[in-house]
Amino acid sequence: MNKAILLGTTGVAAALAMLAFGFVAGSPQAAKADTAQVVQVASSDTKIDRAEVEGIIRDYLLKNPEVLLEVQDALEAKQKEEQRIAALGVIKNAKEEIFNSAFDGVVGNPNGKVTIVEFYDYNCGFCKRAIDDMKALTKAEPDLRFVLKEFPILGPDSQKASVVSMAFHLMKPEKYGEFHNALLGGPGRATEATAIKVALSLGADEAALREKMKDPSIHEAISKTYDLATKLAITGTPSYVVGNEVVFGALGQDVLAEKIEAAKAAL
């Protein structure tokens, strides 16, 4: 089979797939007629007229442009389902790392039956606005354990602020919630300097804090979070893991509350 015929056959296959969507689009007669033309060309014993096949495809799509939207919707739905299934496997295999890392701060009920994990960056504007969602959810759900996972993706300032934050958490875990709210909810850009200032205001010793910031396990933990986010297809902040589901973006308190209820029902 020469290259021209191979390409023609591929074109026919694509045409048949797209023409099949005509039934969904509400034009079965047109789809059936056009498909017959393609099949006739495909069954020829001589050679496939590629130009004729491409013309049929073009004419059909011009008459039924909504097919392209249906194909796009079908593709997106397929990709989302594949992503959901892949995330289930990652959450199952990395449960301890996701929900119980020693480097993650916890607010709400530390012994709560339902856990939500937020991947955040101290310089993310959407994360700043999502603080109110966290406060409202932990207030409304006394059995909610809210885990804060450092995911500094917005440049060196974010990375350095996270190092300070994680060092402070290791030193004074009982005050981490206050630190988090003060730094994330504060004005301006979070940097190493602003993070240290917040830490000192909450009673940290500067010399001890700076020494703890050198702990190589902090950088290792951040690296593991990057790897975990990649496996979960998380590319932005805030993103959440609730039960067996990954929630992308700042979707608001109501959406998160629904996800929490679903996670509670699955217990």
Tab-separated table of C-alpha atoms in Angstrom:
chain	number	residue	atom	x	y	z
A	1	MET	CA	0.000	0.000	0.000
A	2	ASN	CA	1.566	3.291	-1.014
A	3	LYS	CA	1.614	6.430	1.112
A	4	ALA	CA	-1.169	8.168	-0.810
A	5	ILE	CA	-3.586	5.289	-0.306
A	6	LEU	CA	-2.632	5.012	3.373
A	7	LEU	CA	-3.333	8.684	3.926
A	8	GLY	CA	-6.601	8.353	2.033
A	9	THR	CA	-7.690	5.445	4.187
A	10	THR	CA	-6.902	7.434	7.333
A	11	GLY	CA	-8.961	10.290	5.980
A	12	VAL	CA	-11.890	7.978	5.331
A	13	ALA	CA	-11.707	6.625	8.880
A	14	ALA	CA	-11.722	10.159	10.271
A	15	ALA	CA	-14.610	11.070	7.993
A	16	LEU	CA	-16.655	8.082	9.099
A	17	ALA	CA	-16.059	8.958	12.752
A	18	MET	CA	-17.126	12.546	12.247
A	19	LEU	CA	-20.089	11.671	10.053
A	20	ALA	CA	-21.320	9.307	12.733
A	21	PHE	CA	-21.800	12.336	14.966
A	22	GLY	CA	-24.374	13.530	12.455
A	23	PHE	CA	-26.892	11.186	14.038
A	24	VAL	CA	-26.306	12.898	17.363
A	25	ALA	CA	-26.508	16.281	15.740
A	26	GLY	CA	-30.018	15.535	14.534
A	27	SER	CA	-29.450	14.925	10.816
A	28	PRO	CA	-29.416	11.103	10.364
A	29	GLN	CA	-30.507	11.187	6.718
A	30	ALA	CA	-27.716	13.544	5.709
A	31	ALA	CA	-25.187	11.575	7.700
A	32	LYS	CA	-26.303	8.292	6.138
A	33	ALA	CA	-26.121	9.662	2.610
A	34	ASP	CA	-22.694	11.220	3.095
A	35	THR	CA	-21.385	8.078	4.793
A	36	ALA	CA	-22.502	6.002	1.804
A	37	GLN	CA	-20.418	8.207	-0.472
A	38	VAL	CA	-17.354	7.730	1.689
A	39	VAL	CA	-17.852	3.952	1.885
A	40	GLN	CA	-18.197	3.765	-1.871
A	41	VAL	CA	-14.865	5.531	-2.264
A	42	ALA	CA	-13.255	3.365	0.431
A	43	SER	CA	-14.380	0.111	-1.207
A	44	SER	CA	-12.883	0.941	-4.596
A	45	ASP	CA	-10.471	-1.685	-5.919
A	46	THR	CA	-8.355	0.859	-7.722
A	47	LYS	CA	-7.380	3.755	-5.525
A	48	ILE	CA	-8.866	6.246	-3.094
A	49	ASP	CA	-9.459	9.721	-4.436
A	50	ARG	CA	-8.196	11.712	-1.474
A	51	ALA	CA	-9.416	15.037	-2.856
A	52	GLU	CA	-12.946	13.672	-3.236
A	53	VAL	CA	-12.967	12.298	0.322
A	54	GLU	CA	-11.648	15.568	1.737
A	55	GLY	CA	-14.321	17.412	-0.227
A	56	ILE	CA	-17.042	15.243	1.297
A	57	ILE	CA	-15.682	15.880	4.775
A	58	ARG	CA	-15.439	19.617	4.149
A	59	ASP	CA	-18.960	19.854	2.740
A	60	TYR	CA	-20.386	17.875	5.624
A	61	LEU	CA	-18.679	19.975	8.268
A	62	LEU	CA	-19.737	23.210	6.573
A	63	LYS	CA	-23.340	21.999	6.619
A	64	ASN	CA	-23.049	20.670	10.189
A	65	PRO	CA	-20.481	22.798	12.071
A	66	GLU	CA	-22.054	21.811	15.375
A	67	VAL	CA	-20.381	18.421	14.933
A	68	LEU	CA	-17.033	19.993	15.814
A	69	LEU	CA	-18.453	21.293	19.092
A	70	GLU	CA	-19.844	17.855	19.899
A	71	VAL	CA	-16.499	16.238	19.156
A	72	GLN	CA	-14.755	18.796	21.395
A	73	ASP	CA	-17.243	18.197	24.213
A	74	ALA	CA	-16.831	14.439	23.884
A	75	LEU	CA	-13.054	14.760	23.976
A	76	GLU	CA	-13.113	16.994	27.058
A	77	ALA	CA	-15.488	14.626	28.855
A	78	LYS	CA	-13.240	11.674	28.008
A	79	GLN	CA	-10.138	13.495	29.231
A	80	LYS	CA	-11.822	14.542	32.484
A	81	GLU	CA	-12.916	10.982	33.181
A	82	GLU	CA	-9.425	9.665	32.478
A	83	GLN	CA	-8.014	12.350	34.784
A	84	ARG	CA	-10.496	11.430	37.525
A	85	ILE	CA	-9.607	7.741	37.325
A	86	ALA	CA	-5.880	8.516	37.361
A	87	ALA	CA	-6.342	10.758	40.427
A	88	LEU	CA	-8.125	7.956	42.275
A	89	GLY	CA	-5.049	5.779	41.892
A	90	VAL	CA	-2.683	8.526	43.021
A	91	ILE	CA	-4.800	9.358	46.083
A	92	LYS	CA	-4.969	5.671	47.027
A	93	ASN	CA	-1.220	5.120	46.674
A	94	ALA	CA	-0.086	8.415	48.248
A	95	LYS	CA	-2.718	8.799	50.969
A	96	GLU	CA	-0.250	9.433	53.793
A	97	GLU	CA	1.722	11.982	51.798
A	98	ILE	CA	-1.428	13.836	50.767
A	99	PHE	CA	-3.359	13.836	54.028
A	100	ASN	CA	-0.809	13.313	56.802
A	101	SER	CA	2.508	14.928	55.898
A	102	ALA	CA	4.395	16.149	58.972
A	103	PHE	CA	5.238	19.352	57.083
A	104	ASP	CA	1.624	20.401	56.475
A	105	GLY	CA	-0.241	22.728	58.804
A	106	VAL	CA	-3.680	21.724	60.049
A	107	VAL	CA	-6.568	23.988	61.027
A	108	GLY	CA	-10.055	23.106	62.130
A	109	ASN	CA	-10.399	19.805	63.990
A	110	PRO	CA	-7.036	17.950	63.900
A	111	ASN	CA	-8.921	14.722	64.622
A	112	GLY	CA	-11.779	15.385	62.213
A	113	LYS	CA	-13.242	12.481	60.257
A	114	VAL	CA	-13.326	14.449	56.995
A	115	THR	CA	-10.170	16.003	55.562
A	116	ILE	CA	-9.760	18.612	52.862
A	117	VAL	CA	-6.274	19.410	51.584
A	118	GLU	CA	-5.530	22.785	50.004
A	119	PHE	CA	-2.521	23.288	47.715
A	120	TYR	CA	-1.716	26.999	47.984
A	121	ASP	CA	0.865	29.695	47.273
A	122	TYR	CA	1.328	32.693	49.587
A	123	ASN	CA	1.322	35.057	46.609
A	124	CYS	CA	-1.760	33.646	44.936
A	125	GLY	CA	-4.555	36.217	44.835
A	126	PHE	CA	-7.226	33.522	44.587
A	127	CYS	CA	-5.724	31.784	47.644
A	128	LYS	CA	-5.933	35.049	49.563
A	129	ARG	CA	-9.629	35.303	48.824
A	130	ALA	CA	-10.122	31.617	49.672
A	131	ILE	CA	-9.082	32.211	53.294
A	132	ASP	CA	-12.666	33.178	54.058
A	133	ASP	CA	-13.859	29.876	52.562
A	134	MET	CA	-11.520	27.964	54.872
A	135	LYS	CA	-12.655	29.926	57.938
A	136	ALA	CA	-16.335	29.503	57.119
A	137	LEU	CA	-16.024	25.777	56.391
A	138	THR	CA	-14.078	24.969	59.567
A	139	LYS	CA	-16.586	26.975	61.601
A	140	ALA	CA	-19.604	25.281	59.996
A	141	GLU	CA	-18.110	21.767	60.078
A	142	PRO	CA	-16.823	20.883	63.577
A	143	ASP	CA	-15.646	17.505	62.249
A	144	LEU	CA	-13.580	19.007	59.404
A	145	ARG	CA	-9.810	18.673	59.307
A	146	PHE	CA	-8.340	21.299	56.953
A	147	VAL	CA	-4.786	20.562	55.757
A	148	LEU	CA	-2.635	23.341	54.279
A	149	LYS	CA	-0.069	22.078	51.778
A	150	GLU	CA	2.651	24.505	50.679
A	151	PHE	CA	2.830	24.629	46.880
A	152	PRO	CA	4.999	27.657	46.005
A	153	ILE	CA	4.772	28.045	42.231
A	154	LEU	CA	4.766	31.829	41.793
A	155	GLY	CA	8.474	32.535	41.881
A	156	PRO	CA	11.402	32.769	44.308
A	157	ASP	CA	9.560	34.994	46.807
A	158	SER	CA	6.875	32.354	47.215
A	159	GLN	CA	9.466	29.602	47.625
A	160	LYS	CA	11.385	31.527	50.296
A	161	ALA	CA	8.185	32.465	52.137
A	162	SER	CA	7.191	28.803	52.179
A	163	VAL	CA	10.543	27.795	53.658
A	164	VAL	CA	9.972	30.254	56.517
A	165	SER	CA	6.414	29.032	56.909
A	166	MET	CA	7.397	25.370	57.096
A	167	ALA	CA	10.229	26.111	59.519
A	168	PHE	CA	7.810	28.037	61.750
A	169	HIS	CA	5.333	25.161	61.580
A	170	LEU	CA	7.983	22.694	62.737
A	171	MET	CA	8.835	24.995	65.650
A	172	LYS	CA	5.380	26.186	66.704
A	173	PRO	CA	2.674	24.011	65.107
A	174	GLU	CA	0.058	25.289	67.566
A	175	LYS	CA	0.442	28.811	66.126
A	176	TYR	CA	0.656	27.845	62.485
A	177	GLY	CA	-2.958	28.780	61.755
A	178	GLU	CA	-2.331	32.311	63.004
A	179	PHE	CA	0.856	32.533	60.948
A	180	HIS	CA	-0.896	31.299	57.815
A	181	ASN	CA	-3.769	33.752	58.101
A	182	ALA	CA	-1.461	36.682	58.855
A	183	LEU	CA	0.919	36.048	55.958
A	184	LEU	CA	-1.590	34.959	53.326
A	185	GLY	CA	-4.114	37.578	54.407
A	186	GLY	CA	-1.569	40.382	54.757
A	187	PRO	CA	-1.049	43.244	52.290
A	188	GLY	CA	1.586	43.192	49.585
A	189	ARG	CA	3.775	40.389	48.352
A	190	ALA	CA	4.882	37.584	50.649
A	191	THR	CA	8.672	37.320	50.832
A	192	GLU	CA	11.209	35.779	53.154
A	193	ALA	CA	11.416	39.069	55.054
A	194	THR	CA	7.655	39.483	55.500
A	195	ALA	CA	7.306	35.834	56.526
A	196	ILE	CA	10.055	36.177	59.147
A	197	LYS	CA	8.397	39.335	60.460
A	198	VAL	CA	5.116	37.472	60.970
A	199	ALA	CA	6.939	34.558	62.625
A	200	LEU	CA	8.717	36.866	65.076
A	201	SER	CA	5.442	38.599	65.926
A	202	LEU	CA	4.111	35.204	67.009
A	203	GLY	CA	6.994	34.494	69.342
A	204	ALA	CA	9.579	32.722	67.181
A	205	ASP	CA	13.248	33.202	68.037
A	206	GLU	CA	14.935	34.621	64.945
A	207	ALA	CA	18.224	32.744	65.318
A	208	ALA	CA	16.421	29.439	65.883
A	209	LEU	CA	14.051	30.132	62.991
A	210	ARG	CA	16.879	30.877	60.560
A	211	GLU	CA	18.650	27.706	61.637
A	212	LYS	CA	15.493	25.644	61.125
A	213	MET	CA	15.111	27.166	57.638
A	214	LYS	CA	18.342	25.365	56.666
A	215	ASP	CA	16.784	21.980	57.361
A	216	PRO	CA	17.155	20.030	54.070
A	217	SER	CA	13.965	18.095	54.794
A	218	ILE	CA	11.965	21.287	54.141
A	219	HIS	CA	13.218	21.532	50.564
A	220	GLU	CA	12.697	17.791	50.138
A	221	ALA	CA	9.081	18.177	51.280
A	222	ILE	CA	8.452	20.988	48.787
A	223	SER	CA	9.974	18.881	46.021
A	224	LYS	CA	7.685	15.978	46.937
A	225	THR	CA	4.693	18.312	46.799
A	226	TYR	CA	5.659	19.404	43.275
A	227	ASP	CA	5.859	15.754	42.246
A	228	LEU	CA	2.550	14.949	43.919
A	229	ALA	CA	0.853	17.896	42.214
A	230	THR	CA	2.123	16.683	38.842
A	231	LYS	CA	0.664	13.225	39.450
A	232	LEU	CA	-2.672	14.789	40.437
A	233	ALA	CA	-2.610	17.112	37.376
A	234	ILE	CA	-2.592	20.149	39.694
A	235	THR	CA	-1.014	23.117	37.918
A	236	GLY	CA	-2.505	26.088	39.763
A	237	THR	CA	-3.584	27.337	43.160
A	238	PRO	CA	-5.732	26.937	45.054
A	239	SER	CA	-6.474	23.285	44.329
A	240	TYR	CA	-7.999	20.820	46.750
A	241	VAL	CA	-8.206	17.133	47.495
A	242	VAL	CA	-11.473	16.182	49.183
A	243	GLY	CA	-12.003	12.501	49.806
A	244	ASN	CA	-11.180	10.794	46.518
A	245	GLU	CA	-11.656	13.881	44.355
A	246	VAL	CA	-9.364	16.644	43.145
A	247	VAL	CA	-11.011	20.076	42.917
A	248	PHE	CA	-9.262	22.633	40.732
A	249	GLY	CA	-9.493	26.373	41.349
A	250	ALA	CA	-11.171	28.762	43.762
A	251	LEU	CA	-14.727	27.528	43.258
A	252	GLY	CA	-16.037	28.983	46.504
A	253	GLN	CA	-17.427	27.840	49.825
A	254	ASP	CA	-20.649	26.347	48.467
A	255	VAL	CA	-18.903	24.025	46.003
A	256	LEU	CA	-16.379	22.900	48.608
A	257	ALA	CA	-19.192	22.295	51.106
A	258	GLU	CA	-20.865	19.990	48.567
A	259	LYS	CA	-17.637	18.073	48.068
A	260	ILE	CA	-17.220	17.735	51.829
A	261	GLU	CA	-20.759	16.358	52.165
A	262	ALA	CA	-20.017	13.838	49.412
A	263	ALA	CA	-16.841	12.785	51.208
A	264	LYS	CA	-18.777	12.392	54.489
A	265	ALA	CA	-21.373	10.251	52.755
A	266	ALA	CA	-18.638	7.967	51.408
A	267	LEU	CA	-17.196	7.239	54.865
